[in-house]
Amino acid sequence: MRLTTRGRYAVTAMLDLALHSENRPVSLAEISERQTISLSYLEQLFSRLRKAGLVDSVRGPGGGYLLVGQTELVCVADIIKAVNESVDSTNCGGRGDCQGGSICLTHNLWDDLSRQINDFLSGISLADLVAKRDVQTIAHRQVDQLLTLEDNNVRANAC
C-alpha cells in the first residue's frame, strides 16, 4: 500500500475546506497559504474532487469551493478515491494474477489488509476530523500564524 502525496494533500485540503467554509466559498489560494500546498497542485486535485461530486466551484469575486454534501457524509476513503489513489496492498491490483498469472502465496494477506485499510478510512468522515480537538487547535494556529505574518508585512510596508 502506498498513499502518495496526492491522497494526503487531497484529504488535507478537504479538511481545510470543511474547517473554513462556514457557508462561504473558500479560495484555493487560502488553502494553499494555510497548508503550504502549491496552488497549481490544488487546482489539479480540486478538478478531480469536483468531478467526483465532493466539491462545487463558485466563480467570480468571493468565489472558491464549497463542500457538496454534509461533512458527516464525506469519508476519507471517498476523497482518496476521487483523486485516483488506491490503498491496495497487493502487487497485482487485487486481480489475483500476482505470480505468472496465478495467485501468489501471500495475495489473500495483502488483499485482506487492503480491505481493512479501506474499511478504516471509510469509517472516518470529515465531521469526525473537524470535531477533533487537536485539529481545531492546529487550524487556529495556522490562521494566527497567517494573521501575524500579514500584520508584520503591513508594518514593514508602512515604514
Short mmCIF file of N, CA and C in Angstrom, two decimals:
data_model
loop_
_atom_site.label_atom_id
_atom_site.label_comp_id
_atom_site.label_asym_id
_atom_site.label_seq_id
_atom_site.Cartn_x
_atom_site.Cartn_y
_atom_site.Cartn_z
N MET A 1 0.84 -1.17 0.00
CA MET A 1 0.00 0.00 0.00
C MET A 1 0.88 1.23 0.00
N ARG A 2 0.51 2.16 -0.82
CA ARG A 2 1.20 3.42 -0.74
C ARG A 2 0.20 4.52 -0.96
N LEU A 3 0.16 5.40 -0.02
CA LEU A 3 -0.68 6.59 -0.13
C LEU A 3 0.27 7.72 -0.48
N THR A 4 0.14 8.24 -1.67
CA THR A 4 1.08 9.25 -2.15
C THR A 4 0.69 10.63 -1.65
N THR A 5 1.52 11.59 -2.00
CA THR A 5 1.29 12.99 -1.65
C THR A 5 -0.08 13.44 -2.15
N ARG A 6 -0.48 12.97 -3.32
CA ARG A 6 -1.77 13.38 -3.89
C ARG A 6 -2.92 13.06 -2.93
N GLY A 7 -2.95 11.84 -2.40
CA GLY A 7 -4.01 11.46 -1.47
C GLY A 7 -3.93 12.23 -0.16
N ARG A 8 -2.74 12.39 0.35
CA ARG A 8 -2.55 13.13 1.61
C ARG A 8 -2.97 14.58 1.46
N TYR A 9 -2.52 15.21 0.37
CA TYR A 9 -2.86 16.61 0.14
C TYR A 9 -4.36 16.80 -0.09
N ALA A 10 -4.97 15.86 -0.79
CA ALA A 10 -6.41 15.95 -1.04
C ALA A 10 -7.19 15.91 0.28
N VAL A 11 -6.82 15.01 1.16
CA VAL A 11 -7.50 14.93 2.46
C VAL A 11 -7.25 16.19 3.27
N THR A 12 -6.01 16.68 3.27
CA THR A 12 -5.68 17.91 3.99
C THR A 12 -6.48 19.09 3.46
N ALA A 13 -6.54 19.23 2.14
CA ALA A 13 -7.26 20.35 1.53
C ALA A 13 -8.76 20.27 1.81
N MET A 14 -9.32 19.08 1.75
CA MET A 14 -10.76 18.92 2.04
C MET A 14 -11.05 19.21 3.51
N LEU A 15 -10.15 18.83 4.39
CA LEU A 15 -10.34 19.14 5.80
C LEU A 15 -10.25 20.64 6.03
N ASP A 16 -9.31 21.30 5.37
CA ASP A 16 -9.20 22.75 5.46
C ASP A 16 -10.50 23.40 4.97
N LEU A 17 -11.01 22.93 3.86
CA LEU A 17 -12.27 23.45 3.32
C LEU A 17 -13.40 23.27 4.33
N ALA A 18 -13.49 22.10 4.93
CA ALA A 18 -14.54 21.83 5.91
C ALA A 18 -14.41 22.75 7.14
N LEU A 19 -13.18 23.04 7.52
CA LEU A 19 -12.94 23.89 8.69
C LEU A 19 -13.23 25.36 8.44
N HIS A 20 -13.04 25.81 7.20
CA HIS A 20 -13.08 27.24 6.94
C HIS A 20 -14.21 27.72 6.04
N SER A 21 -15.06 26.81 5.55
CA SER A 21 -16.07 27.26 4.60
C SER A 21 -17.19 28.07 5.24
N GLU A 22 -17.74 27.62 6.35
CA GLU A 22 -18.79 28.36 7.06
C GLU A 22 -19.79 29.00 6.11
N ASN A 23 -20.33 28.22 5.19
CA ASN A 23 -21.33 28.66 4.21
C ASN A 23 -20.82 29.73 3.26
N ARG A 24 -19.53 29.77 3.05
CA ARG A 24 -18.96 30.68 2.05
C ARG A 24 -17.90 29.91 1.28
N PRO A 25 -17.73 30.26 0.00
CA PRO A 25 -16.69 29.58 -0.77
C PRO A 25 -15.30 29.90 -0.21
N VAL A 26 -14.42 28.94 -0.29
CA VAL A 26 -13.03 29.11 0.15
C VAL A 26 -12.15 29.03 -1.10
N SER A 27 -11.30 30.02 -1.27
CA SER A 27 -10.44 30.03 -2.45
C SER A 27 -9.28 29.04 -2.26
N LEU A 28 -8.80 28.54 -3.39
CA LEU A 28 -7.65 27.64 -3.33
C LEU A 28 -6.42 28.39 -2.85
N ALA A 29 -6.35 29.69 -3.10
CA ALA A 29 -5.22 30.48 -2.60
C ALA A 29 -5.19 30.48 -1.08
N GLU A 30 -6.36 30.54 -0.45
CA GLU A 30 -6.42 30.48 1.02
C GLU A 30 -5.92 29.14 1.53
N ILE A 31 -6.41 28.08 0.92
CA ILE A 31 -5.99 26.73 1.32
C ILE A 31 -4.50 26.57 1.09
N SER A 32 -4.03 27.04 -0.05
CA SER A 32 -2.61 26.95 -0.39
C SER A 32 -1.76 27.64 0.66
N GLU A 33 -2.19 28.81 1.08
CA GLU A 33 -1.41 29.57 2.06
C GLU A 33 -1.41 28.89 3.43
N ARG A 34 -2.58 28.43 3.86
CA ARG A 34 -2.66 27.79 5.18
C ARG A 34 -1.94 26.46 5.23
N GLN A 35 -2.02 25.68 4.15
CA GLN A 35 -1.50 24.31 4.17
C GLN A 35 -0.16 24.16 3.45
N THR A 36 0.35 25.25 2.91
CA THR A 36 1.60 25.25 2.13
C THR A 36 1.61 24.15 1.07
N ILE A 37 0.53 24.13 0.30
CA ILE A 37 0.41 23.24 -0.85
C ILE A 37 0.36 24.15 -2.08
N SER A 38 1.10 23.79 -3.09
CA SER A 38 1.15 24.59 -4.31
C SER A 38 -0.25 24.82 -4.88
N LEU A 39 -0.49 26.04 -5.32
CA LEU A 39 -1.79 26.40 -5.89
C LEU A 39 -2.10 25.56 -7.14
N SER A 40 -1.11 25.37 -7.99
CA SER A 40 -1.35 24.59 -9.20
C SER A 40 -1.67 23.12 -8.86
N TYR A 41 -1.06 22.60 -7.82
CA TYR A 41 -1.35 21.23 -7.39
C TYR A 41 -2.78 21.15 -6.86
N LEU A 42 -3.18 22.16 -6.07
CA LEU A 42 -4.55 22.19 -5.55
C LEU A 42 -5.57 22.28 -6.69
N GLU A 43 -5.26 23.03 -7.73
CA GLU A 43 -6.16 23.14 -8.87
C GLU A 43 -6.38 21.76 -9.50
N GLN A 44 -5.32 20.98 -9.63
CA GLN A 44 -5.44 19.63 -10.18
C GLN A 44 -6.31 18.75 -9.27
N LEU A 45 -6.04 18.82 -7.97
CA LEU A 45 -6.80 18.00 -7.02
C LEU A 45 -8.27 18.38 -7.02
N PHE A 46 -8.55 19.68 -6.99
CA PHE A 46 -9.95 20.11 -6.90
C PHE A 46 -10.71 19.86 -8.19
N SER A 47 -10.02 19.78 -9.30
CA SER A 47 -10.68 19.40 -10.55
C SER A 47 -11.21 17.97 -10.40
N ARG A 48 -10.40 17.10 -9.84
CA ARG A 48 -10.82 15.70 -9.63
C ARG A 48 -11.90 15.60 -8.56
N LEU A 49 -11.76 16.38 -7.48
CA LEU A 49 -12.75 16.35 -6.40
C LEU A 49 -14.10 16.86 -6.91
N ARG A 50 -14.07 17.86 -7.79
CA ARG A 50 -15.31 18.40 -8.37
C ARG A 50 -15.96 17.35 -9.28
N LYS A 51 -15.15 16.69 -10.11
CA LYS A 51 -15.68 15.64 -10.99
C LYS A 51 -16.30 14.50 -10.19
N ALA A 52 -15.76 14.24 -9.01
CA ALA A 52 -16.29 13.17 -8.15
C ALA A 52 -17.52 13.63 -7.37
N GLY A 53 -17.88 14.91 -7.48
CA GLY A 53 -19.07 15.42 -6.81
C GLY A 53 -18.88 15.74 -5.34
N LEU A 54 -17.64 15.87 -4.91
CA LEU A 54 -17.39 16.18 -3.50
C LEU A 54 -17.36 17.68 -3.22
N VAL A 55 -17.00 18.47 -4.23
CA VAL A 55 -16.96 19.93 -4.06
C VAL A 55 -17.64 20.58 -5.27
N ASP A 56 -18.01 21.83 -5.08
CA ASP A 56 -18.58 22.61 -6.17
C ASP A 56 -17.83 23.93 -6.21
N SER A 57 -17.66 24.47 -7.41
CA SER A 57 -16.94 25.73 -7.54
C SER A 57 -17.91 26.89 -7.71
N VAL A 58 -17.49 28.04 -7.19
CA VAL A 58 -18.25 29.28 -7.31
C VAL A 58 -17.33 30.27 -7.99
N ARG A 59 -17.78 30.81 -9.11
CA ARG A 59 -16.96 31.75 -9.89
C ARG A 59 -17.16 33.18 -9.41
N GLY A 60 -16.21 34.02 -9.81
CA GLY A 60 -16.33 35.45 -9.58
C GLY A 60 -15.70 35.90 -8.28
N PRO A 61 -15.84 37.21 -8.01
CA PRO A 61 -15.28 37.75 -6.76
C PRO A 61 -15.91 37.04 -5.56
N GLY A 62 -15.08 36.68 -4.63
CA GLY A 62 -15.56 35.94 -3.46
C GLY A 62 -15.82 34.48 -3.77
N GLY A 63 -15.39 34.03 -4.95
CA GLY A 63 -15.61 32.65 -5.34
C GLY A 63 -14.61 31.71 -4.70
N GLY A 64 -14.77 30.47 -5.01
CA GLY A 64 -13.90 29.43 -4.47
C GLY A 64 -14.62 28.10 -4.52
N TYR A 65 -14.43 27.30 -3.50
CA TYR A 65 -15.03 25.97 -3.46
C TYR A 65 -15.86 25.78 -2.20
N LEU A 66 -16.91 24.99 -2.35
CA LEU A 66 -17.78 24.58 -1.25
C LEU A 66 -17.89 23.06 -1.25
N LEU A 67 -18.07 22.49 -0.09
CA LEU A 67 -18.37 21.06 0.00
C LEU A 67 -19.77 20.84 -0.55
N VAL A 68 -19.97 19.77 -1.29
CA VAL A 68 -21.28 19.48 -1.86
C VAL A 68 -22.20 18.89 -0.80
N GLY A 69 -21.72 17.99 -0.01
CA GLY A 69 -22.56 17.35 1.00
C GLY A 69 -22.17 17.78 2.40
N GLN A 70 -22.85 17.21 3.34
CA GLN A 70 -22.53 17.47 4.74
C GLN A 70 -21.24 16.75 5.09
N THR A 71 -20.48 17.33 6.01
CA THR A 71 -19.19 16.75 6.39
C THR A 71 -19.35 15.34 6.96
N GLU A 72 -20.50 15.05 7.51
CA GLU A 72 -20.76 13.71 8.05
C GLU A 72 -20.82 12.65 6.95
N LEU A 73 -21.11 13.08 5.73
CA LEU A 73 -21.30 12.14 4.63
C LEU A 73 -20.08 11.96 3.75
N VAL A 74 -19.04 12.76 4.00
CA VAL A 74 -17.82 12.66 3.19
C VAL A 74 -16.76 11.93 4.01
N CYS A 75 -16.38 10.74 3.55
CA CYS A 75 -15.37 9.98 4.29
C CYS A 75 -14.01 10.09 3.60
N VAL A 76 -12.98 9.82 4.36
CA VAL A 76 -11.61 9.92 3.87
C VAL A 76 -11.41 9.02 2.65
N ALA A 77 -11.99 7.84 2.67
CA ALA A 77 -11.84 6.91 1.54
C ALA A 77 -12.40 7.52 0.25
N ASP A 78 -13.51 8.25 0.35
CA ASP A 78 -14.11 8.90 -0.83
C ASP A 78 -13.15 9.92 -1.43
N ILE A 79 -12.49 10.67 -0.58
CA ILE A 79 -11.55 11.71 -1.04
C ILE A 79 -10.37 11.05 -1.75
N ILE A 80 -9.83 10.02 -1.15
CA ILE A 80 -8.68 9.33 -1.73
C ILE A 80 -9.05 8.71 -3.08
N LYS A 81 -10.21 8.10 -3.16
CA LYS A 81 -10.66 7.51 -4.43
C LYS A 81 -10.88 8.59 -5.49
N ALA A 82 -11.39 9.74 -5.07
CA ALA A 82 -11.69 10.82 -6.02
C ALA A 82 -10.45 11.33 -6.74
N VAL A 83 -9.30 11.25 -6.09
CA VAL A 83 -8.06 11.73 -6.73
C VAL A 83 -7.26 10.56 -7.31
N ASN A 84 -7.97 9.46 -7.55
CA ASN A 84 -7.39 8.28 -8.19
C ASN A 84 -6.25 7.65 -7.40
N GLU A 85 -6.37 7.66 -6.12
CA GLU A 85 -5.42 6.98 -5.26
C GLU A 85 -5.97 5.59 -4.94
N SER A 86 -5.10 4.72 -4.55
CA SER A 86 -5.50 3.37 -4.19
C SER A 86 -4.85 2.99 -2.87
N VAL A 87 -5.58 2.28 -2.07
CA VAL A 87 -5.00 1.75 -0.84
C VAL A 87 -4.84 0.23 -0.98
N ASP A 88 -4.65 -0.20 -2.20
CA ASP A 88 -4.46 -1.61 -2.49
C ASP A 88 -3.05 -2.03 -2.10
N SER A 89 -2.95 -3.03 -1.26
CA SER A 89 -1.65 -3.51 -0.78
C SER A 89 -1.09 -4.66 -1.61
N THR A 90 -1.87 -5.16 -2.55
CA THR A 90 -1.38 -6.27 -3.38
C THR A 90 -0.48 -5.73 -4.49
N ASN A 91 0.34 -6.60 -5.03
CA ASN A 91 1.19 -6.22 -6.17
C ASN A 91 0.45 -6.35 -7.49
N CYS A 92 -0.73 -6.95 -7.46
CA CYS A 92 -1.45 -7.24 -8.70
C CYS A 92 -2.68 -6.37 -8.88
N GLY A 93 -2.86 -5.40 -7.99
CA GLY A 93 -4.06 -4.56 -8.10
C GLY A 93 -5.32 -5.32 -7.72
N GLY A 94 -5.16 -6.38 -6.93
CA GLY A 94 -6.30 -7.16 -6.48
C GLY A 94 -6.82 -8.17 -7.49
N ARG A 95 -6.16 -8.29 -8.63
CA ARG A 95 -6.64 -9.19 -9.69
C ARG A 95 -6.34 -10.67 -9.41
N GLY A 96 -5.36 -10.95 -8.55
CA GLY A 96 -5.02 -12.34 -8.26
C GLY A 96 -4.15 -13.00 -9.30
N ASP A 97 -3.47 -12.19 -10.11
CA ASP A 97 -2.56 -12.75 -11.12
C ASP A 97 -1.11 -12.36 -10.79
N CYS A 98 -0.81 -12.38 -9.51
CA CYS A 98 0.46 -11.86 -8.99
C CYS A 98 1.68 -12.71 -9.36
N GLN A 99 1.50 -13.96 -9.59
CA GLN A 99 2.64 -14.84 -9.82
C GLN A 99 2.46 -15.57 -11.16
N GLY A 100 2.91 -14.91 -12.20
CA GLY A 100 2.81 -15.52 -13.53
C GLY A 100 1.39 -15.80 -13.96
N GLY A 101 0.47 -14.96 -13.59
CA GLY A 101 -0.94 -15.14 -13.98
C GLY A 101 -1.76 -15.89 -12.95
N SER A 102 -1.11 -16.39 -11.90
CA SER A 102 -1.82 -17.10 -10.83
C SER A 102 -1.69 -16.31 -9.54
N ILE A 103 -2.50 -16.68 -8.60
CA ILE A 103 -2.47 -16.02 -7.29
C ILE A 103 -1.19 -16.41 -6.55
N CYS A 104 -0.58 -15.44 -5.87
CA CYS A 104 0.66 -15.72 -5.14
C CYS A 104 0.35 -16.19 -3.72
N LEU A 105 1.36 -16.65 -3.06
CA LEU A 105 1.24 -17.23 -1.73
C LEU A 105 0.63 -16.27 -0.71
N THR A 106 0.97 -14.99 -0.81
CA THR A 106 0.51 -14.02 0.21
C THR A 106 -0.58 -13.08 -0.30
N HIS A 107 -1.16 -13.38 -1.45
CA HIS A 107 -2.18 -12.50 -2.03
C HIS A 107 -3.31 -12.21 -1.05
N ASN A 108 -3.86 -13.25 -0.43
CA ASN A 108 -5.01 -13.06 0.46
C ASN A 108 -4.65 -12.19 1.67
N LEU A 109 -3.44 -12.32 2.16
CA LEU A 109 -2.99 -11.48 3.27
C LEU A 109 -3.05 -10.01 2.87
N TRP A 110 -2.45 -9.67 1.73
CA TRP A 110 -2.40 -8.27 1.29
C TRP A 110 -3.77 -7.77 0.86
N ASP A 111 -4.58 -8.65 0.31
CA ASP A 111 -5.93 -8.27 -0.08
C ASP A 111 -6.77 -7.97 1.17
N ASP A 112 -6.62 -8.79 2.21
CA ASP A 112 -7.32 -8.53 3.47
C ASP A 112 -6.86 -7.21 4.09
N LEU A 113 -5.57 -6.93 4.03
CA LEU A 113 -5.05 -5.67 4.55
C LEU A 113 -5.67 -4.49 3.80
N SER A 114 -5.76 -4.59 2.50
CA SER A 114 -6.37 -3.53 1.68
C SER A 114 -7.80 -3.27 2.12
N ARG A 115 -8.55 -4.34 2.35
CA ARG A 115 -9.94 -4.18 2.79
C ARG A 115 -10.01 -3.54 4.17
N GLN A 116 -9.11 -3.93 5.07
CA GLN A 116 -9.08 -3.34 6.42
C GLN A 116 -8.80 -1.84 6.35
N ILE A 117 -7.83 -1.46 5.52
CA ILE A 117 -7.48 -0.05 5.37
C ILE A 117 -8.66 0.72 4.79
N ASN A 118 -9.28 0.16 3.74
CA ASN A 118 -10.43 0.82 3.13
C ASN A 118 -11.58 0.98 4.13
N ASP A 119 -11.85 -0.08 4.91
CA ASP A 119 -12.90 -0.01 5.93
C ASP A 119 -12.58 1.06 6.97
N PHE A 120 -11.33 1.15 7.39
CA PHE A 120 -10.91 2.15 8.36
C PHE A 120 -11.13 3.56 7.82
N LEU A 121 -10.66 3.81 6.60
CA LEU A 121 -10.78 5.14 6.01
C LEU A 121 -12.23 5.47 5.65
N SER A 122 -13.02 4.46 5.37
CA SER A 122 -14.45 4.67 5.10
C SER A 122 -15.21 5.03 6.37
N GLY A 123 -14.68 4.66 7.50
CA GLY A 123 -15.32 4.93 8.79
C GLY A 123 -14.96 6.27 9.40
N ILE A 124 -14.16 7.08 8.70
CA ILE A 124 -13.76 8.39 9.21
C ILE A 124 -14.29 9.46 8.27
N SER A 125 -15.18 10.30 8.80
CA SER A 125 -15.75 11.37 7.99
C SER A 125 -15.00 12.68 8.25
N LEU A 126 -15.23 13.65 7.37
CA LEU A 126 -14.66 14.98 7.61
C LEU A 126 -15.18 15.54 8.93
N ALA A 127 -16.44 15.26 9.25
CA ALA A 127 -17.01 15.73 10.52
C ALA A 127 -16.25 15.15 11.71
N ASP A 128 -15.86 13.89 11.61
CA ASP A 128 -15.07 13.26 12.69
C ASP A 128 -13.75 14.00 12.87
N LEU A 129 -13.11 14.34 11.77
CA LEU A 129 -11.82 15.03 11.85
C LEU A 129 -11.99 16.45 12.36
N VAL A 130 -13.01 17.15 11.87
CA VAL A 130 -13.26 18.53 12.30
C VAL A 130 -13.52 18.57 13.81
N ALA A 131 -14.15 17.55 14.34
CA ALA A 131 -14.51 17.52 15.76
C ALA A 131 -13.31 17.26 16.69
N LYS A 132 -12.21 16.83 16.14
CA LYS A 132 -11.05 16.52 16.98
C LYS A 132 -10.43 17.80 17.52
N ARG A 133 -10.14 17.81 18.80
CA ARG A 133 -9.58 18.98 19.46
C ARG A 133 -8.24 19.38 18.85
N ASP A 134 -7.38 18.40 18.57
CA ASP A 134 -6.07 18.74 18.02
C ASP A 134 -6.19 19.36 16.63
N VAL A 135 -7.16 18.92 15.85
CA VAL A 135 -7.38 19.51 14.52
C VAL A 135 -7.81 20.96 14.68
N GLN A 136 -8.72 21.23 15.60
CA GLN A 136 -9.17 22.60 15.86
C GLN A 136 -8.00 23.48 16.31
N THR A 137 -7.17 22.95 17.20
CA THR A 137 -6.01 23.71 17.71
C THR A 137 -5.05 24.04 16.58
N ILE A 138 -4.76 23.08 15.74
CA ILE A 138 -3.84 23.30 14.62
C ILE A 138 -4.43 24.31 13.64
N ALA A 139 -5.71 24.20 13.34
CA ALA A 139 -6.36 25.13 12.41
C ALA A 139 -6.29 26.56 12.94
N HIS A 140 -6.53 26.74 14.23
CA HIS A 140 -6.44 28.08 14.83
C HIS A 140 -5.00 28.61 14.78
N ARG A 141 -4.04 27.72 15.03
CA ARG A 141 -2.64 28.14 14.97
C ARG A 141 -2.26 28.59 13.56
N GLN A 142 -2.72 27.86 12.57
CA GLN A 142 -2.41 28.22 11.18
C GLN A 142 -2.98 29.59 10.83
N VAL A 143 -4.21 29.85 11.23
CA VAL A 143 -4.82 31.16 10.97
C VAL A 143 -4.06 32.26 11.71
N ASP A 144 -3.74 32.01 12.97
CA ASP A 144 -3.00 33.00 13.75
C ASP A 144 -1.64 33.31 13.13
N GLN A 145 -0.95 32.29 12.65
CA GLN A 145 0.35 32.49 12.01
C GLN A 145 0.22 33.36 10.77
N LEU A 146 -0.81 33.11 9.98
CA LEU A 146 -1.01 33.91 8.77
C LEU A 146 -1.36 35.35 9.11
N LEU A 147 -2.19 35.54 10.13
CA LEU A 147 -2.55 36.90 10.54
C LEU A 147 -1.33 37.66 11.06
N THR A 148 -0.48 36.99 11.81
CA THR A 148 0.75 37.60 12.31
C THR A 148 1.67 37.97 11.16
N LEU A 149 1.79 37.07 10.21
CA LEU A 149 2.63 37.32 9.03
C LEU A 149 2.10 38.51 8.24
N GLU A 150 0.79 38.57 8.03
CA GLU A 150 0.19 39.68 7.30
C GLU A 150 0.38 40.99 8.06
N ASP A 151 0.20 40.95 9.37
CA ASP A 151 0.38 42.14 10.20
C ASP A 151 1.82 42.64 10.12
N ASN A 152 2.78 41.74 10.17
CA ASN A 152 4.20 42.11 10.05
C ASN A 152 4.50 42.72 8.69
N ASN A 153 3.89 42.17 7.65
CA ASN A 153 4.10 42.71 6.30
C ASN A 153 3.52 44.11 6.17
N VAL A 154 2.35 44.35 6.77
CA VAL A 154 1.73 45.67 6.73
C VAL A 154 2.61 46.67 7.46
N ARG A 155 3.12 46.28 8.62
CA ARG A 155 4.01 47.18 9.38
C ARG A 155 5.30 47.48 8.63
N ALA A 156 5.86 46.46 7.98
CA ALA A 156 7.10 46.64 7.24
C ALA A 156 6.90 47.57 6.05
N ASN A 157 5.75 47.48 5.41
CA ASN A 157 5.46 48.33 4.26
C ASN A 157 5.10 49.75 4.66
N ALA A 158 4.65 49.93 5.91
CA ALA A 158 4.28 51.25 6.40
C ALA A 158 5.51 52.10 6.74
N CYS A 159 6.63 51.47 6.97
CA CYS A 159 7.83 52.19 7.38
C CYS A 159 8.53 52.88 6.25
#
